[in-house]
GROMACS .gro file of C-alpha atoms in nm:
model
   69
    1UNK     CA    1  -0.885  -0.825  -1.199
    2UNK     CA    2  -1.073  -0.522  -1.396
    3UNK     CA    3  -0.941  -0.201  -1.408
    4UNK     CA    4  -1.170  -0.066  -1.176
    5UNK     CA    5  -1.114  -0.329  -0.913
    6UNK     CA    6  -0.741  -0.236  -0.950
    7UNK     CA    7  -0.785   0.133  -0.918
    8UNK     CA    8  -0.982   0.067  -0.585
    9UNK     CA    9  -0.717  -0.117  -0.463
   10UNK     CA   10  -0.469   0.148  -0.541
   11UNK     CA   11  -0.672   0.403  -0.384
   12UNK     CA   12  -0.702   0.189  -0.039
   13UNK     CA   13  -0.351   0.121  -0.044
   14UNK     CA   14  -0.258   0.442  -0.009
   15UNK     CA   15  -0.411   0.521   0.284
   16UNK     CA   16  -0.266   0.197   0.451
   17UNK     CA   17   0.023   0.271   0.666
   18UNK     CA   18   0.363   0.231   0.579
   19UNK     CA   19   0.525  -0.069   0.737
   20UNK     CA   20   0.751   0.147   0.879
   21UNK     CA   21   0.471   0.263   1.096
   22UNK     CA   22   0.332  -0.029   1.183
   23UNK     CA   23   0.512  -0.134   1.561
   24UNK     CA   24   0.355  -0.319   1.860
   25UNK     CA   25   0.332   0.030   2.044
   26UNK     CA   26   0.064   0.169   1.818
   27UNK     CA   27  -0.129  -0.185   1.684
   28UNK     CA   28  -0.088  -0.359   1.999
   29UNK     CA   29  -0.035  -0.786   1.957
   30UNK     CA   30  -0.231  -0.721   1.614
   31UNK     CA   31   0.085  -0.581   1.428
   32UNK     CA   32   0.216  -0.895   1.299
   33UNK     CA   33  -0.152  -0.934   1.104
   34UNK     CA   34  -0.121  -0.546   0.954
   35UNK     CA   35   0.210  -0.587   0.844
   36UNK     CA   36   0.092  -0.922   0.629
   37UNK     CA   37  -0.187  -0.772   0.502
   38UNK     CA   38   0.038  -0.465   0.364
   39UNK     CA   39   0.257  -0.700   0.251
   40UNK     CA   40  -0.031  -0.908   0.052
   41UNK     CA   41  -0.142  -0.591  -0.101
   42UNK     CA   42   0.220  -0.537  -0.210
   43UNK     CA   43   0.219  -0.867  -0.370
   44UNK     CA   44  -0.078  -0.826  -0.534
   45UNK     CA   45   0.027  -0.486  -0.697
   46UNK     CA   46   0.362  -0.634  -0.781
   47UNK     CA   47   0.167  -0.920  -1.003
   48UNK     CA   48  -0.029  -0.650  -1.175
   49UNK     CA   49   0.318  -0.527  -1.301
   50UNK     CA   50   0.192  -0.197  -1.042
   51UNK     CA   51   0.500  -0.058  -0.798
   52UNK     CA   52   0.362   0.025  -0.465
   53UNK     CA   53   0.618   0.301  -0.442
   54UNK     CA   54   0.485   0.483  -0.697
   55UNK     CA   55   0.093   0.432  -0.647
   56UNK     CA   56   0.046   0.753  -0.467
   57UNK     CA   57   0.162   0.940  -0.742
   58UNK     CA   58  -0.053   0.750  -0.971
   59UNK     CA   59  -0.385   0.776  -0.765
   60UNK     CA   60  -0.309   1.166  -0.628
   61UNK     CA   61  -0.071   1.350  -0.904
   62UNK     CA   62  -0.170   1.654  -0.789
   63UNK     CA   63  -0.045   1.616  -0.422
   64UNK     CA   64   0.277   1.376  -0.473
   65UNK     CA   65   0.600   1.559  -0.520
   66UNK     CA   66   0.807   1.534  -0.846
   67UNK     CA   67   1.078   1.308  -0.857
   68UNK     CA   68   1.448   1.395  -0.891
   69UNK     CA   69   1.638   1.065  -1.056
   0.00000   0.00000   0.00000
């Protein structure tokens, strides 16, 4: 994957919800299919040696909160 193909795919991850978020209630019988494809875009990040946890901070420094550990 090229860099730039990895940065977009950083940047649309972080405007997928959390899968936390994701509930029958609010995606209807669709939630099962959101929640794999957050969890295939986890994958993929994890392969590229990328956290998901920390791609916010990576995409938007400006607007993530600094860490305290």
């Amino acid at each position: 994957m090229k860099a730039e193909e990895l940065h977009a795919l950083k940047i649309a991850f972080t405007y997928m919800p959390k899968s936390i978020e994701v509930n029958k209630f609010e995606y209807g019988d669709n939630y099962q299919h959101v929640l794999d494809h957050i969890s295939y875009v986890r994958e993929i990040l994890l392969d590229h040696n990328i956290d998901p946890d920390e791609v916010g901070g990576d995409v938007n420094p400006d607007s993530t909160p600094n860490s305290c550990y």
